[in-house]
Short mmCIF file of C-alpha atoms in Angstrom, two decimals:
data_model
loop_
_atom_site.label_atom_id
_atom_site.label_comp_id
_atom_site.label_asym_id
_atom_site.label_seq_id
_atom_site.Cartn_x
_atom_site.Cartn_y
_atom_site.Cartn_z
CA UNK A 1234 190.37 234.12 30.62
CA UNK A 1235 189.86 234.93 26.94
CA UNK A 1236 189.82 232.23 24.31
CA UNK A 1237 190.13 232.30 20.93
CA UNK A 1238 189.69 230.09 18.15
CA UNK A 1239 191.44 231.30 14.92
CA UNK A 1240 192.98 229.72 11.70
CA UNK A 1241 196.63 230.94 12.19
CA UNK A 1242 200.04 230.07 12.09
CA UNK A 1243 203.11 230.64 15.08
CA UNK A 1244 206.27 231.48 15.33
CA UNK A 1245 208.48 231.01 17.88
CA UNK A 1246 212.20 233.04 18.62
CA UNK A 1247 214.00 233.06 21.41
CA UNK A 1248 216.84 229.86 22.59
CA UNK A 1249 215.59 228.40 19.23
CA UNK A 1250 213.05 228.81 16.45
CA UNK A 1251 209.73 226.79 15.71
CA UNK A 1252 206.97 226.78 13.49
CA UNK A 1253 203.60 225.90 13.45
CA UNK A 1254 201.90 226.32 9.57
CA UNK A 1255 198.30 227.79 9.31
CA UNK A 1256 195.71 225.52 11.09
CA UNK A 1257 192.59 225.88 13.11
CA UNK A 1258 194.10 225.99 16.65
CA UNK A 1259 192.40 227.27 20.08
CA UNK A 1260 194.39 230.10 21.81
CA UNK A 1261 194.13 230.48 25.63
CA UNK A 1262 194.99 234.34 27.50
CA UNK A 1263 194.60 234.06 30.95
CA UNK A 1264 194.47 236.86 34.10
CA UNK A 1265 198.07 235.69 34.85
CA UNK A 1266 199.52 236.95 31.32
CA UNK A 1267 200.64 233.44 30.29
CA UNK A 1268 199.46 232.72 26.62
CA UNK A 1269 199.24 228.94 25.04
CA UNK A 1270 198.57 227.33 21.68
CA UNK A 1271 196.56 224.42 21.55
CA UNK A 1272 195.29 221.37 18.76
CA UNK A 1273 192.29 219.12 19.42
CA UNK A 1274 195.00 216.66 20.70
CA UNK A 1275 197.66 216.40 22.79
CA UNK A 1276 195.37 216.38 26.00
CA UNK A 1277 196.33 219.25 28.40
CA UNK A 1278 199.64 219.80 26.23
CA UNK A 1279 200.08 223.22 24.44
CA UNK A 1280 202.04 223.10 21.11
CA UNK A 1281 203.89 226.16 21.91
CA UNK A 1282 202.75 228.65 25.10
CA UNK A 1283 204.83 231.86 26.76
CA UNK A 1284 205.19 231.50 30.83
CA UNK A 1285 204.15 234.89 32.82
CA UNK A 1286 205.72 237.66 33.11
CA UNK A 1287 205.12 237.99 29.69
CA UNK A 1288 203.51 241.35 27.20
CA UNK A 1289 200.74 240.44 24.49
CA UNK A 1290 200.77 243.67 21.90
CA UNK A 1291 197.59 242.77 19.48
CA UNK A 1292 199.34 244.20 16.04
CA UNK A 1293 197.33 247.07 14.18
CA UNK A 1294 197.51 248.56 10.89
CA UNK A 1295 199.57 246.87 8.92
CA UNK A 1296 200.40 244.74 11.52
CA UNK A 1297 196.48 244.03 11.96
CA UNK A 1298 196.19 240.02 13.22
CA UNK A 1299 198.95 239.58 14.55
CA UNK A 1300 199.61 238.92 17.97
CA UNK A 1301 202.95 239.25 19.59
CA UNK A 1302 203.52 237.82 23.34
CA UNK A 1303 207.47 239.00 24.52
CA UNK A 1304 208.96 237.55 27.68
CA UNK A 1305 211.33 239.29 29.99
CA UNK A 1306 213.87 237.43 28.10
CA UNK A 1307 212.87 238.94 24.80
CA UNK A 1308 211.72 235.27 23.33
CA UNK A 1309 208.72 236.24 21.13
CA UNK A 1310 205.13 234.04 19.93
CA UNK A 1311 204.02 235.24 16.96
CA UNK A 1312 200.57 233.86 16.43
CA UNK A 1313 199.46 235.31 12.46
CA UNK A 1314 195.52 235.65 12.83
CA UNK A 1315 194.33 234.61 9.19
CA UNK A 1316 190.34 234.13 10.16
CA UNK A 1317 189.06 234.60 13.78
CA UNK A 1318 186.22 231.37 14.56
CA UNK A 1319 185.47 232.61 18.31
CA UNK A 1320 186.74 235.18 20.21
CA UNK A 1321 185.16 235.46 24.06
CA UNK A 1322 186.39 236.27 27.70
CA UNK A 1323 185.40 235.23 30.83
CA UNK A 1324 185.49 236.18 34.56
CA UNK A 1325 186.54 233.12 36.39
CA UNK A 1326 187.56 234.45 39.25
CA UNK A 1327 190.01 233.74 41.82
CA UNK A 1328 190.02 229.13 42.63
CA UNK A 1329 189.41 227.63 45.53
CA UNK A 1330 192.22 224.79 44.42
CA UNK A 1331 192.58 221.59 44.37
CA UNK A 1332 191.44 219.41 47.12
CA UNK A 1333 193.44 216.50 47.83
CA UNK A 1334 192.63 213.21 48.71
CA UNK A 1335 192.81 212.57 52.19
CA UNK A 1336 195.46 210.27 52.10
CA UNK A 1337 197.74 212.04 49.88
CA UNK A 1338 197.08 215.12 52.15
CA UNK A 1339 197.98 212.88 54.78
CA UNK A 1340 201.00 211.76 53.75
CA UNK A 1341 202.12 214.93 52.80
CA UNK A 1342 201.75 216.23 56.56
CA UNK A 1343 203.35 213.38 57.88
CA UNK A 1344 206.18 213.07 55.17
CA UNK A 1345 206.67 216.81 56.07
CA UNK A 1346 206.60 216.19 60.09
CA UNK A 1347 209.08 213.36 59.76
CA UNK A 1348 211.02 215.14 56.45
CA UNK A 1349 214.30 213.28 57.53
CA UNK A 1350 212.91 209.53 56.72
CA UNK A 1351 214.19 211.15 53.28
CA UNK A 1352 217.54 210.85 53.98
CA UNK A 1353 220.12 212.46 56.90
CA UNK A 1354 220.30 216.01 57.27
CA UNK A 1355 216.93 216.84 55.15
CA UNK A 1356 215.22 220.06 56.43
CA UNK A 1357 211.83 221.36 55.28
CA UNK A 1358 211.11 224.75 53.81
CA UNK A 1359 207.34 224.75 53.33
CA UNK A 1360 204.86 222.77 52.63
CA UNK A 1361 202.38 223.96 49.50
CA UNK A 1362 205.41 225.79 47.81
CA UNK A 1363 203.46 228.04 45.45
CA UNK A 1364 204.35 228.10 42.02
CA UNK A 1365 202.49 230.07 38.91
CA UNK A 1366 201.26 226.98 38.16
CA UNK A 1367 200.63 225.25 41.67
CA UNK A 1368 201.69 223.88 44.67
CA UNK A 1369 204.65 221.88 44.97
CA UNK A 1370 203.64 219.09 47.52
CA UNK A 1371 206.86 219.90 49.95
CA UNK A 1372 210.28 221.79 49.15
CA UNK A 1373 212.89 220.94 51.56
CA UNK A 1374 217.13 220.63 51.50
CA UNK A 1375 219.10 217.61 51.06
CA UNK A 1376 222.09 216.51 53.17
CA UNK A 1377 224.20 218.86 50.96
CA UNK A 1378 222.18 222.00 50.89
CA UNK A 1379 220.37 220.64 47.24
CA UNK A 1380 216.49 222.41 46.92
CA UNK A 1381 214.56 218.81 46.43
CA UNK A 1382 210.85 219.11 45.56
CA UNK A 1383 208.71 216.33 46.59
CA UNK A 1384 205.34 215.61 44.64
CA UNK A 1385 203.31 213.14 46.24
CA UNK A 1386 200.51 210.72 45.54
CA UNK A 1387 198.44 207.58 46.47
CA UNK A 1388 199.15 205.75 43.56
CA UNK A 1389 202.20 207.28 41.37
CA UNK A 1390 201.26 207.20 37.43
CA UNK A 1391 203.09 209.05 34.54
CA UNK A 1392 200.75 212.18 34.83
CA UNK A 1393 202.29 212.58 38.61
CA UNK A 1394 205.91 212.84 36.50
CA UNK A 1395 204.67 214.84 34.25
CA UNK A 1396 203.29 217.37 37.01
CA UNK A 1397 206.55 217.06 38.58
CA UNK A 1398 208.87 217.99 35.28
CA UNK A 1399 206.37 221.26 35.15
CA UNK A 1400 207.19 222.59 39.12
CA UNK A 1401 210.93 221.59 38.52
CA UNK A 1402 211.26 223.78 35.25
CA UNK A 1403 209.93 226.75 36.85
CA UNK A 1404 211.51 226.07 40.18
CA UNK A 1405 215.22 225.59 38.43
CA UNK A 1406 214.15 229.20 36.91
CA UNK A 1407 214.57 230.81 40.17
CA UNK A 1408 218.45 231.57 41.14
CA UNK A 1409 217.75 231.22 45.11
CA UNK A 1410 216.69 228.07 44.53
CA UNK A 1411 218.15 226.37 41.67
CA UNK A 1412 219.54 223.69 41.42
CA UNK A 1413 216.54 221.95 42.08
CA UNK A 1414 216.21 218.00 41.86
CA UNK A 1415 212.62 215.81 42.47
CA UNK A 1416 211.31 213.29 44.64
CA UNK A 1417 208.03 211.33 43.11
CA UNK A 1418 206.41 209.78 46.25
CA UNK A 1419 203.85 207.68 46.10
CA UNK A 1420 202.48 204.75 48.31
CA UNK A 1421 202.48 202.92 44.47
CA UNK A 1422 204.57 203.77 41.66
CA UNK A 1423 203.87 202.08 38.27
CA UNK A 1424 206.20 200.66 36.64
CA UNK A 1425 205.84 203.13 33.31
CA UNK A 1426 206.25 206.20 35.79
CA UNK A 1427 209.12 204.93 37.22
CA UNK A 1428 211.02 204.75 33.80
CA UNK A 1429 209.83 207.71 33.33
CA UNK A 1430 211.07 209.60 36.00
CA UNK A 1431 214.25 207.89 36.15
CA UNK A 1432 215.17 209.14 32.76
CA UNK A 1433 214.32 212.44 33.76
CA UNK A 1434 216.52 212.13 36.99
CA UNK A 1435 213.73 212.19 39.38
CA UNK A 1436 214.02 209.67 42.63
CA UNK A 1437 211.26 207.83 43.49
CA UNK A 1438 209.78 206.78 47.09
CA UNK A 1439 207.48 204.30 47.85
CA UNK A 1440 205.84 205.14 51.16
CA UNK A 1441 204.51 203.37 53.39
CA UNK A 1442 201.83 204.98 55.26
CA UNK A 1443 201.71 203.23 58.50
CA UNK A 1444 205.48 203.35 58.82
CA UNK A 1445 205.24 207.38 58.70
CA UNK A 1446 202.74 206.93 61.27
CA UNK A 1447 205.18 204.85 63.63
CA UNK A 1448 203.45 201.76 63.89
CA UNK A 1449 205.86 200.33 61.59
CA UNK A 1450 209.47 200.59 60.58
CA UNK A 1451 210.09 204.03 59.64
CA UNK A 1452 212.57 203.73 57.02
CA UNK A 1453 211.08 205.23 53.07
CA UNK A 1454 212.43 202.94 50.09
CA UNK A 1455 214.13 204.97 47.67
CA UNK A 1456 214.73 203.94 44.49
#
């Protein structure tokens, strides 16, 4: 990963245009290609970022400071470099992932098992469905033949929507799978992540864990 922390300003072209005027900002390269812009706010948010496969060509010359990241769309970031701050790479090397809780990878085994308590004629593809960003909890088929991705957690808060949104823009990216709708599960669902995912058409589950174990009704409450 390379980071760099430069006064500059971005440009953005491609389905539309942005700008970002000259500020201090933090610039993240990493080994998979993908390029982001970043304030000291916003929490894990980029202002503007380019998604792998993607080409960084560091201008020079004329063109000296500037940075220009293409996708295989042709959409360009053009980061202007007026004063570089910090410029340093590291060797992270390859992560071990994230390690669920044990109930959420609990649920996710026996949601998968039992993937028809979603609704009649839901199959599983895979559980873990890898995406260059993570793994989706479960991707499985509705009733119709609909790609549904399932994120699931003990306790379901905005930041579990928010993970969701991510997988389901790069999954609806992919033409063998798209169109792709979501499923937040949870054995809890706020109230504030439930708005939230209903305005971005995402279903939500409450499960309840002993049911999926069969010592209870088996039937999942979607809402």
């Amino acid at each position: 990963m390379r980071l760099v922390i430069a006064r500059c300003s971005v440009d953005y072209a491609g389905r539309l245009t942005a700008h970002l005027p000259s500020a201090p900002r933090l610039i993240l390269v990493k080994a998979d290609g993908s390029v982001s812009v970043h304030a000291d706010d916003r929490a894990y948010k980029p202002l503007n970022w380019m998604s792998p496969p993607c080409t960084l060509k560091e201008g020079s010359g004329d063109e000296e400071g500037t940075w220009t990241v293409i996708n295989k769309a042709g959409e360009k970031l053009i980061i202007t470099m007026e004063e570089i701050l910090h410029d340093s790479s590291h060797e992270l090397g390859v992560d071990p992932g994230l390690i669920k809780d044990g109930v959420e990878a609990h649920l996710q085994e026996l949601l998968a098992d039992r993937i028809e308590t979603l609704g009649e004629g839901y199959s599983l593809i895979r559980r873990e469905y890898m995406t260059a960003i993570g793994p989706v909890d479960i991707l499985c088929r509705d009733g119709g033949g609909q790609t549904v991705a399932v994120e699931i957690k003990r306790r379901g808060e905005i930041d579990g929507v928010e993970q969701l949104t991510r997988y389901l823009e790069l999954l609806n990216r992919d033409p063998h799978l798209a169109p792709v709708r979501g499923i937040f599960a949870a054995q809890e669902i706020k109230p504030q992540a439930r708005v939230l995912a209903t305005d971005r058409g995402i279903g939500c589950a409450v499960l309840d864990y002993d049911a999926l174990r069969g010592i209870e009704d088996d039937k999942l409450r979607l809402f």
